[in-house]
CSV table of C-alpha atoms in Angstrom, one decimal:
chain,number,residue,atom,x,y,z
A,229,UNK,CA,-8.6,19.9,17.8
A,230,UNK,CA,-10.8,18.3,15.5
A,231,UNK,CA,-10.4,17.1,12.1
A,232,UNK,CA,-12.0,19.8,10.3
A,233,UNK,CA,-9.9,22.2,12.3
A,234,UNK,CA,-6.8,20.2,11.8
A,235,UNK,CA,-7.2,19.7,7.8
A,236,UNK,CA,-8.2,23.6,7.4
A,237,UNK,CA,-5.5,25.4,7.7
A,238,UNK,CA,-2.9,25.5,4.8
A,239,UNK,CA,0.4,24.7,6.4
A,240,UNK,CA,-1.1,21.8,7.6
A,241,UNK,CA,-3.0,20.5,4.4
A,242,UNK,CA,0.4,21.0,2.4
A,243,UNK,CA,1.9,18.2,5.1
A,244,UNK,CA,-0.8,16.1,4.0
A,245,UNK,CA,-0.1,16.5,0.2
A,246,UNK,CA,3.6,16.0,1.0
A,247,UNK,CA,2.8,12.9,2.9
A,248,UNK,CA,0.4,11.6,0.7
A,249,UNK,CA,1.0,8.1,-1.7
A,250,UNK,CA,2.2,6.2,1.7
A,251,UNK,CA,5.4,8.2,2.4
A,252,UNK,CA,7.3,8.8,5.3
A,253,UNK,CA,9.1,12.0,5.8
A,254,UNK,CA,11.3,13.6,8.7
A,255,UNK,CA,10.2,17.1,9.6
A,256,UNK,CA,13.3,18.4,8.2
A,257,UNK,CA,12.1,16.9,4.8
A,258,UNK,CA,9.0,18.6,4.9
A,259,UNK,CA,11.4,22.0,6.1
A,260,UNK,CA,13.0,21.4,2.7
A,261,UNK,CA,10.0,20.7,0.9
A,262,UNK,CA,8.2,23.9,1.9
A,263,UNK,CA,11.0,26.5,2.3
A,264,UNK,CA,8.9,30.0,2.1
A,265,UNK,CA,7.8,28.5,5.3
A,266,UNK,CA,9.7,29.0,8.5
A,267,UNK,CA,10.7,25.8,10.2
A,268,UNK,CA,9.6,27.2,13.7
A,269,UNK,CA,6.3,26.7,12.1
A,270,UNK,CA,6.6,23.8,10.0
A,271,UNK,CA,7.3,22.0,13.7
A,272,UNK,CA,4.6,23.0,15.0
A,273,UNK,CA,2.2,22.0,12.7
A,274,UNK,CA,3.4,18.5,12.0
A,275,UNK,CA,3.1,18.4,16.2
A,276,UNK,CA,-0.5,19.1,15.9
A,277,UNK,CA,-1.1,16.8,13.1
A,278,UNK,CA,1.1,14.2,15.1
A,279,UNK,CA,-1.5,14.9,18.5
A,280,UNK,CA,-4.2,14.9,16.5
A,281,UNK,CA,-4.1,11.4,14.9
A,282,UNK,CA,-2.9,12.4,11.3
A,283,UNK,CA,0.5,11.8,11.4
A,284,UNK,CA,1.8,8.9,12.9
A,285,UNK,CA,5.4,8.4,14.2
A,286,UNK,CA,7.3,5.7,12.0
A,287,UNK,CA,10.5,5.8,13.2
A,288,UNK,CA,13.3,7.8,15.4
A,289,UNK,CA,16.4,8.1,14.9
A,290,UNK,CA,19.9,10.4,16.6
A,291,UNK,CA,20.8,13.3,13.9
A,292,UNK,CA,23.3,15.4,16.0
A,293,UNK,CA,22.5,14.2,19.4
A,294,UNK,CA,18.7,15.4,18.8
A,295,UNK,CA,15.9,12.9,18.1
A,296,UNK,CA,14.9,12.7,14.6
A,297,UNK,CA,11.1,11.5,14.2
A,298,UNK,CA,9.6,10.0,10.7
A,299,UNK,CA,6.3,10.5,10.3
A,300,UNK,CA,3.5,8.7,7.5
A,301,UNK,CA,0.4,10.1,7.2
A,302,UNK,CA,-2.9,8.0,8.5
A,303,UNK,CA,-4.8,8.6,5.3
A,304,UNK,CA,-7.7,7.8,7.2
A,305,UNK,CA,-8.2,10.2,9.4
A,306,UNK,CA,-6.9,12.7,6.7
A,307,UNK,CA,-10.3,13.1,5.3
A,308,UNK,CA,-13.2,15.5,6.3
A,309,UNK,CA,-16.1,13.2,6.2
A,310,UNK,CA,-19.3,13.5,3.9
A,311,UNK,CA,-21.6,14.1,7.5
A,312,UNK,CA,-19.3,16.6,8.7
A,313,UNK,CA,-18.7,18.5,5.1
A,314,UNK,CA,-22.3,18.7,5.1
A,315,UNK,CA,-22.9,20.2,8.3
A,316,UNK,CA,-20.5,22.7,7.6
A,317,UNK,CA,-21.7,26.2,7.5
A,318,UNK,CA,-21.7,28.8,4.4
A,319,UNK,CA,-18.7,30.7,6.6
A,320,UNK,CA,-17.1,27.3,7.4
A,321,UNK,CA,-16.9,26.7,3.3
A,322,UNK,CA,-15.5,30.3,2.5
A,323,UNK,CA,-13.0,29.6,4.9
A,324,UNK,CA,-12.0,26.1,3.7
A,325,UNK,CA,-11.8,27.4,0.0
A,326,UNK,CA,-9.6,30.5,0.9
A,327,UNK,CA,-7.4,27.7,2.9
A,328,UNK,CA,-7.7,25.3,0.0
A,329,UNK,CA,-6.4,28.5,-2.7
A,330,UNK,CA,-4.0,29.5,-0.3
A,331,UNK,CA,-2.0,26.0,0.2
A,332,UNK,CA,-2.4,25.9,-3.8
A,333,UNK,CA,-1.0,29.0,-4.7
A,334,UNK,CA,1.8,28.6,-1.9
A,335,UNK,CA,2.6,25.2,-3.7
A,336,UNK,CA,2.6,26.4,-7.1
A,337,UNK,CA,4.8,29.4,-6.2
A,338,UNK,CA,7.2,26.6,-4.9
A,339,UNK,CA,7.1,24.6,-8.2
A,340,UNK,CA,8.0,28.2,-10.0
A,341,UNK,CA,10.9,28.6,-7.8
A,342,UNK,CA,12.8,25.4,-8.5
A,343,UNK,CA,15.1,25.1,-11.2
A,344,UNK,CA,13.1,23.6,-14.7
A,345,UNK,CA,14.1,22.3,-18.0
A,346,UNK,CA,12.1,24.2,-19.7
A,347,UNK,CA,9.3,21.5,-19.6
A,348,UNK,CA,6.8,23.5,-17.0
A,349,UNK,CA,4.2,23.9,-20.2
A,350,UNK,CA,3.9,19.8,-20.1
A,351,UNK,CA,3.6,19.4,-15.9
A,352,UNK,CA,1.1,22.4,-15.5
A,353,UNK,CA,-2.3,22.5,-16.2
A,354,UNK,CA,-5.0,25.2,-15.6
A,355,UNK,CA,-7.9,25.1,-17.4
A,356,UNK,CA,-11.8,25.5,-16.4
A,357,UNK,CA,-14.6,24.7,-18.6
A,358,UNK,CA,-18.6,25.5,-17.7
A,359,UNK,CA,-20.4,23.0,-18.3
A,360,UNK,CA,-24.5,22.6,-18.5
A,361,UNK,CA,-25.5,19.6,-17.0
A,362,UNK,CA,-28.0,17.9,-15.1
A,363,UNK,CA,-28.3,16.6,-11.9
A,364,UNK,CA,-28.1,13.2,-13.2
A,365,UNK,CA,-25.2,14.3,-15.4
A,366,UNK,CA,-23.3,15.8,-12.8
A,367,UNK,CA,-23.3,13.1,-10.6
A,368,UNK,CA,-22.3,10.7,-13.3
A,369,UNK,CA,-19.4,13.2,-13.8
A,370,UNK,CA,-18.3,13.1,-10.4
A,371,UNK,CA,-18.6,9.3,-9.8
A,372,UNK,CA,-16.5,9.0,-13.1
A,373,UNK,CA,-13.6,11.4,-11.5
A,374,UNK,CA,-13.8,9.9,-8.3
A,375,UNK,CA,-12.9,6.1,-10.0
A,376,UNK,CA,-9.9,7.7,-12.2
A,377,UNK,CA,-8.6,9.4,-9.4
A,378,UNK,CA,-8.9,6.9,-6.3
A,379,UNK,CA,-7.2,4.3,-8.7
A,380,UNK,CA,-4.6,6.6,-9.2
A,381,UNK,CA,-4.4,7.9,-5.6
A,382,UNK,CA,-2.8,4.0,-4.8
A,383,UNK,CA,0.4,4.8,-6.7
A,384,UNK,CA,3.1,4.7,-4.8
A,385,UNK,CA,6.2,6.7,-5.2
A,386,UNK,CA,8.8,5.5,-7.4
A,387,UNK,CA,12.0,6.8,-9.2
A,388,UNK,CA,9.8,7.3,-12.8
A,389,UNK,CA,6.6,8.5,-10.6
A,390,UNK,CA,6.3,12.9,-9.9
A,391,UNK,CA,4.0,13.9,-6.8
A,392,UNK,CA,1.0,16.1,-8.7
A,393,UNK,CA,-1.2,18.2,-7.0
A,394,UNK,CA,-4.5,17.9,-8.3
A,395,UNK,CA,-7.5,20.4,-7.6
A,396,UNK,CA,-10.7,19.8,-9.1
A,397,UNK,CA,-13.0,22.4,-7.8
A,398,UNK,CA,-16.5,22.7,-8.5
A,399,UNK,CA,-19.6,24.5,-8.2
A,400,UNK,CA,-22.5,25.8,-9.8
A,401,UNK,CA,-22.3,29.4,-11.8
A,402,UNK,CA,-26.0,29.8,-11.3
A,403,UNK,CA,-29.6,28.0,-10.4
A,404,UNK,CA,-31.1,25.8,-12.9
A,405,UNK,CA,-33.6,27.1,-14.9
A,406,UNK,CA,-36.7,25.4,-13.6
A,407,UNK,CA,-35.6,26.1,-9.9
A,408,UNK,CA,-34.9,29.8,-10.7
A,409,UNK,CA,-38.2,30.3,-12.0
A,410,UNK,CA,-40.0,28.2,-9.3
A,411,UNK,CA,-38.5,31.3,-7.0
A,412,UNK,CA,-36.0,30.9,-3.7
A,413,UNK,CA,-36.1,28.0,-1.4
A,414,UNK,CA,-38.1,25.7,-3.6
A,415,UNK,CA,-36.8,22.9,-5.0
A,416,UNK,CA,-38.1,20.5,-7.7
């Protein structure tokens, strides 16, 4: 199985959030971690990841005469590359955004069901904005994201650190103007 099909499907791309910020978790972790979904199945998706390259054993250990594995993530090979993103088809990206909203909404509902302080208003954001912008703009936004998220994506889990999923999700509402007019297929 390649990476694309290993990092598009939403089981498997909540493993990777869970083992994201260089930590290592037992599959039983990740069972606790994700309980609407059946340990049968989280098993067998860490044992793909695990054959496929993205998980990587850490450490074993005897839990009630059974072999308990630990397993970090090889951030690495947790990516789908720019080449291979690009090649994707228009049915490849439908699918990949349904998995994508899927894994989000499945993680969100999990965050609902644990116990709060009454704080979820200050941990939860959901806002979308439309913004006009340029190629040039857009780019410069994109490049400015990228640097205050990658330096934030080295944090490493501590006792005053949460794990936060963050989303950003973009895509043009509609042509630019000068393209639109120029008609389909041409570009300026």
């Amino acid at each position: 199985m390649d990476t694309w099909e290993l990092l598009t499907h939403p089981v498997r791309l909540r493993v990777v959030h869970a083992m994201s910020g260089g930590r290592t978790l037992t599959t039983s972790q990740l069972c606790a971690r994700m309980p609407d979904i059946s340990k049968a199945t989280v098993y067998r998706q860490v044992g793909l990841l695990a054959e496929g390259g993205v998980l990587e054993i850490d450490g074993e250990q005897r839990v009630r005469g059974a072999v308990e594995r630990r397993y970090r993530l090889r951030g690495e090979l947790a990516l789908i590359d720019a080449e291979t993103a690009a090649s994707a088809t228009l049915e490849d990206h439908r699918r990949v955004f349904a998995t994508a909203m899927a894994a989000l909404i499945a993680e969100f509902n999990v965050f609902l069901d644990r116990e709060h302080d009454g704080s979820i208003a200050e941990s939860v954001g959901y806002r979308q904005h439309a913004l006009w912008l340029s190629r040039e703009e857009l780019a410069d936004m994109i490049s400015e994201l990228r640097r205050t998220i990658v330096a934030r994506m080295a944090n490493e889990p501590t006792p005053e650190r949460a794990q936060y999923l963050l989303s950003p999700i973009l895509f043009p509402l509609e042509e630019p103007a000068a393209r639109a007019e120029q008609g389909p297929g041409v570009t300026p």
